[in-house]
Coordinates of C-alpha atoms in Angstrom, one line a residue:
Chain A
X1 CA 2.0 26.2 9.5
X2 CA 4.4 26.7 12.3
X3 CA 7.0 24.1 13.0
X4 CA 7.0 22.1 16.2
X5 CA 9.9 20.6 18.2
X6 CA 9.4 17.7 20.6
X7 CA 11.8 15.4 22.5
X8 CA 12.2 12.1 20.7
X9 CA 11.4 10.0 23.7
X10 CA 10.4 10.1 27.4
X11 CA 9.8 7.7 30.2
X12 CA 7.2 8.0 32.9
X13 CA 6.4 5.8 35.9
X14 CA 2.9 4.3 36.0
X15 CA 0.6 6.4 38.2
X16 CA 2.7 9.5 37.9
X17 CA 2.0 12.6 35.8
X18 CA 3.4 12.6 32.3
X19 CA 4.4 16.1 31.1
X20 CA 5.1 16.2 27.4
X21 CA 6.7 19.5 26.1
X22 CA 6.3 21.0 22.6
X23 CA 8.0 24.1 21.2
X24 CA 6.3 26.2 18.6
X25 CA 8.1 29.5 18.6
X26 CA 6.9 30.6 15.2
X27 CA 3.2 30.1 16.0
X28 CA 1.0 32.8 14.6
X29 CA -2.1 34.3 16.2
X30 CA -4.7 32.2 14.5
X31 CA -2.9 28.9 14.8
X32 CA -4.2 26.2 17.3
X33 CA -2.1 23.6 19.1
X34 CA -3.4 20.1 18.7
X35 CA -2.3 16.9 20.3
X36 CA -2.8 13.4 19.0
X37 CA -1.3 10.1 20.0
X38 CA -0.7 6.8 18.2
X39 CA -0.6 3.6 20.0
X40 CA 1.5 0.9 18.1
X41 CA -0.3 -0.4 15.0
X42 CA -3.3 1.8 15.5
X43 CA -4.5 5.0 13.9
X44 CA -3.9 8.3 15.7
X45 CA -6.3 9.4 18.3
X46 CA -7.2 13.1 18.9
X47 CA -6.5 14.1 22.5
X48 CA -7.0 17.8 22.9
X49 CA -6.5 21.2 21.3
X50 CA -6.3 24.9 22.4
X51 CA -5.6 28.4 21.2
X52 CA -4.3 30.3 24.2
X53 CA -6.3 29.3 27.2
X54 CA -5.3 26.1 29.1
X55 CA -7.7 23.3 28.3
X56 CA -8.7 20.1 30.1
X57 CA -10.8 17.1 29.1
X58 CA -11.2 13.6 30.3
X59 CA -8.0 12.5 28.7
X60 CA -5.5 15.2 29.4
X61 CA -4.7 18.9 30.1
X62 CA -3.0 21.3 27.8
X63 CA -1.0 24.1 29.2
X64 CA 0.0 26.9 26.8
X65 CA 2.5 29.6 27.8
X66 CA 1.4 33.2 27.8
X67 CA 3.5 33.9 24.7
X68 CA 2.2 30.8 23.1
X69 CA 5.7 29.7 22.0
X70 CA 5.5 26.4 23.8
X71 CA 2.9 24.0 25.4
X72 CA 2.8 21.0 27.6
X73 CA 0.4 18.0 27.4
X74 CA -0.2 16.6 30.8
X75 CA -1.5 13.0 31.4
X76 CA -2.3 13.3 35.2
X77 CA -2.0 9.6 36.0
X78 CA -0.2 7.7 33.4
X79 CA -1.1 4.1 32.8
X80 CA 0.6 1.4 30.8
X81 CA -2.0 1.9 28.0
X82 CA -0.8 5.5 27.6
X83 CA 2.4 4.1 26.0
X84 CA 2.3 5.8 22.6
X85 CA 3.8 8.3 20.2
X86 CA 2.4 11.7 21.0
X87 CA 2.2 14.4 18.3
X88 CA 2.1 18.1 18.8
X89 CA 0.7 19.9 15.7
X90 CA 0.1 23.6 15.1
X91 CA -2.6 24.4 12.6
X92 CA -4.9 27.2 11.5
X93 CA -8.4 26.1 12.2
X94 CA -11.3 26.5 9.9
X95 CA -9.6 25.9 6.6
X96 CA -11.2 23.7 4.0
X97 CA -9.7 20.3 4.4
X98 CA -8.3 20.9 7.9
X99 CA -5.2 19.0 7.0
X100 CA -2.9 17.9 9.7
X101 CA 0.9 17.4 9.3
X102 CA 2.4 14.9 11.7
X103 CA 6.1 15.2 12.5
X104 CA 8.2 12.7 14.5
X105 CA 6.4 13.1 17.9
X106 CA 7.5 12.0 21.3
X107 CA 7.6 8.3 22.1
X108 CA 6.3 8.0 25.7
X109 CA 7.1 4.8 27.5
X110 CA 5.1 4.3 30.7
X111 CA 6.9 1.9 33.0
X112 CA 5.5 -0.2 35.9
Chain B
X1 CA -22.2 7.7 17.0
X2 CA -19.7 7.9 14.1
X3 CA -17.5 5.0 13.0
X4 CA -14.9 4.7 10.3
X5 CA -14.1 1.4 8.6
X6 CA -11.1 0.4 6.5
X7 CA -10.4 -2.8 4.7
X8 CA -8.5 -4.9 4.3
X9 CA -6.6 -4.8 7.5
X10 CA -3.5 -6.3 5.9
X11 CA -2.5 -6.8 2.3
X12 CA 0.5 -8.3 0.6
X13 CA 0.8 -7.5 -3.1
X14 CA 3.6 -8.0 -5.7
X15 CA 5.3 -5.1 -7.4
X16 CA 3.3 -4.0 -10.5
X17 CA -0.1 -5.1 -9.2
X18 CA -3.0 -2.9 -8.8
X19 CA -4.3 -1.6 -5.4
X20 CA -7.7 -0.7 -4.1
X21 CA -8.1 0.3 -0.5
X22 CA -11.6 1.3 0.8
X23 CA -12.7 3.6 3.6
X24 CA -16.3 4.2 4.7
X25 CA -17.7 6.5 7.4
X26 CA -21.0 5.9 9.2
X27 CA -23.1 8.3 11.4
X28 CA -22.2 11.6 9.8
X29 CA -22.8 13.4 6.5
X30 CA -20.6 15.4 4.2
X31 CA -17.4 14.7 6.1
X32 CA -13.9 15.7 5.0
X33 CA -12.0 12.6 4.2
X34 CA -8.3 12.0 4.2
X35 CA -5.8 9.4 3.2
X36 CA -2.5 9.3 5.1
X37 CA 0.5 6.9 4.8
X38 CA 3.0 6.0 7.4
X39 CA 6.2 4.3 6.4
X40 CA 7.9 2.1 9.0
X41 CA 9.3 4.2 11.9
X42 CA 8.2 7.5 10.3
X43 CA 5.5 10.1 10.9
X44 CA 2.3 10.4 9.0
X45 CA 2.2 11.8 5.5
X46 CA -1.0 13.2 4.0
X47 CA -1.7 11.8 0.6
X48 CA -5.1 13.0 -0.4
X49 CA -8.1 14.8 1.0
X50 CA -11.6 15.4 -0.1
X51 CA -14.2 18.0 1.0
X52 CA -17.0 16.5 -1.1
X53 CA -18.1 13.9 -3.7
X54 CA -15.7 13.9 -6.6
X55 CA -13.5 16.6 -5.1
X56 CA -9.9 15.2 -4.5
X57 CA -6.9 17.2 -3.6
X58 CA -3.4 15.6 -3.8
X59 CA -0.7 16.6 -1.5
X60 CA 2.1 14.4 -2.9
X61 CA 2.5 13.5 -6.6
X62 CA 3.0 9.8 -6.9
X63 CA 1.5 6.7 -8.5
X64 CA -1.5 6.7 -6.2
X65 CA -4.9 8.1 -6.8
X66 CA -8.0 8.6 -4.7
X67 CA -11.7 8.8 -5.5
X68 CA -14.8 9.7 -3.6
X69 CA -17.8 8.0 -5.4
X70 CA -20.2 8.5 -2.5
X71 CA -20.4 11.0 0.3
X72 CA -19.0 8.6 2.9
X73 CA -16.8 6.4 0.8
X74 CA -13.1 7.2 0.0
X75 CA -11.0 4.9 -2.1
X76 CA -7.2 4.8 -2.6
X77 CA -6.0 3.1 -5.8
X78 CA -2.9 2.4 -7.8
X79 CA -2.5 0.9 -11.2
X80 CA 1.0 -0.5 -10.5
X81 CA 2.4 -0.7 -7.1
X82 CA 6.0 0.0 -6.3
X83 CA 8.1 -1.3 -3.4
X84 CA 8.1 2.2 -1.9
X85 CA 4.3 2.0 -1.6
X86 CA 4.6 -0.4 1.4
X87 CA 3.4 1.2 4.6
X88 CA 0.5 1.8 7.0
X89 CA -2.4 3.5 5.2
X90 CA -4.8 5.4 7.4
X91 CA -8.1 7.0 6.4
X92 CA -9.5 9.8 8.6
X93 CA -12.6 12.0 8.7
X94 CA -13.4 15.3 10.1
X95 CA -16.8 17.1 10.4
X96 CA -15.8 19.8 8.0
X97 CA -14.3 23.4 8.0
X98 CA -14.1 24.9 11.4
X99 CA -13.5 21.7 13.2
X100 CA -10.3 20.7 14.7
X101 CA -10.4 16.9 15.3
X102 CA -9.8 14.2 12.8
X103 CA -10.8 10.7 13.6
X104 CA -8.8 7.8 12.2
X105 CA -9.7 4.4 11.0
X106 CA -7.8 1.2 12.1
X107 CA -5.5 1.3 9.0
X108 CA -4.3 -1.1 6.4
X109 CA -0.9 -2.5 6.5
X110 CA 0.4 -2.9 2.9
X111 CA 3.5 -4.9 2.0
X112 CA 4.7 -4.8 -1.6
X113 CA 6.9 -7.7 -2.4

């Protein structure tokens, strides 16, 4: 699986958009980009995934660059409850097991 | 809707004692099941996964073992706990090959003293 690089931490003002970057320069053509988050003392929560097109759901938007070497997770109106560690994961879909490897992630602090 | 349960929520065990953590999933059949561990301040580490009853794959050799006696039941065990086994243990499920989302349980916080 391709390696991902994320900033260790970020701050965001409540109500503003939170833009979380992820570099995955060695991503291969059949690897998807997934985003999860983990609120303190809880299990991780799936947010969104994409292959090459931008994706949007009720939680967030995922913007993937044309060369697919980086992506950005956007929380359009961050709230205090969005404070969490956000994990960017690159993975080939469709394999038996669909194992996910979680790295260090970005600790997002949403401030009032 | 699907739900995933883990128990106990917290556990304090002495070194050398046995361990049994249980995970059950409701509302789906033939899920892929996973055990992860998260040490304090660290990322998640995949320990075991299972694609069916009795089928267990281990990612990291250690003194832990896993079993899947029923379709929606996944058990993590140890015969003798080590101090290094302390951590946050998470069970997860996914709907099977071709799906991309894993859904996690609330976790068990294990402290080995």
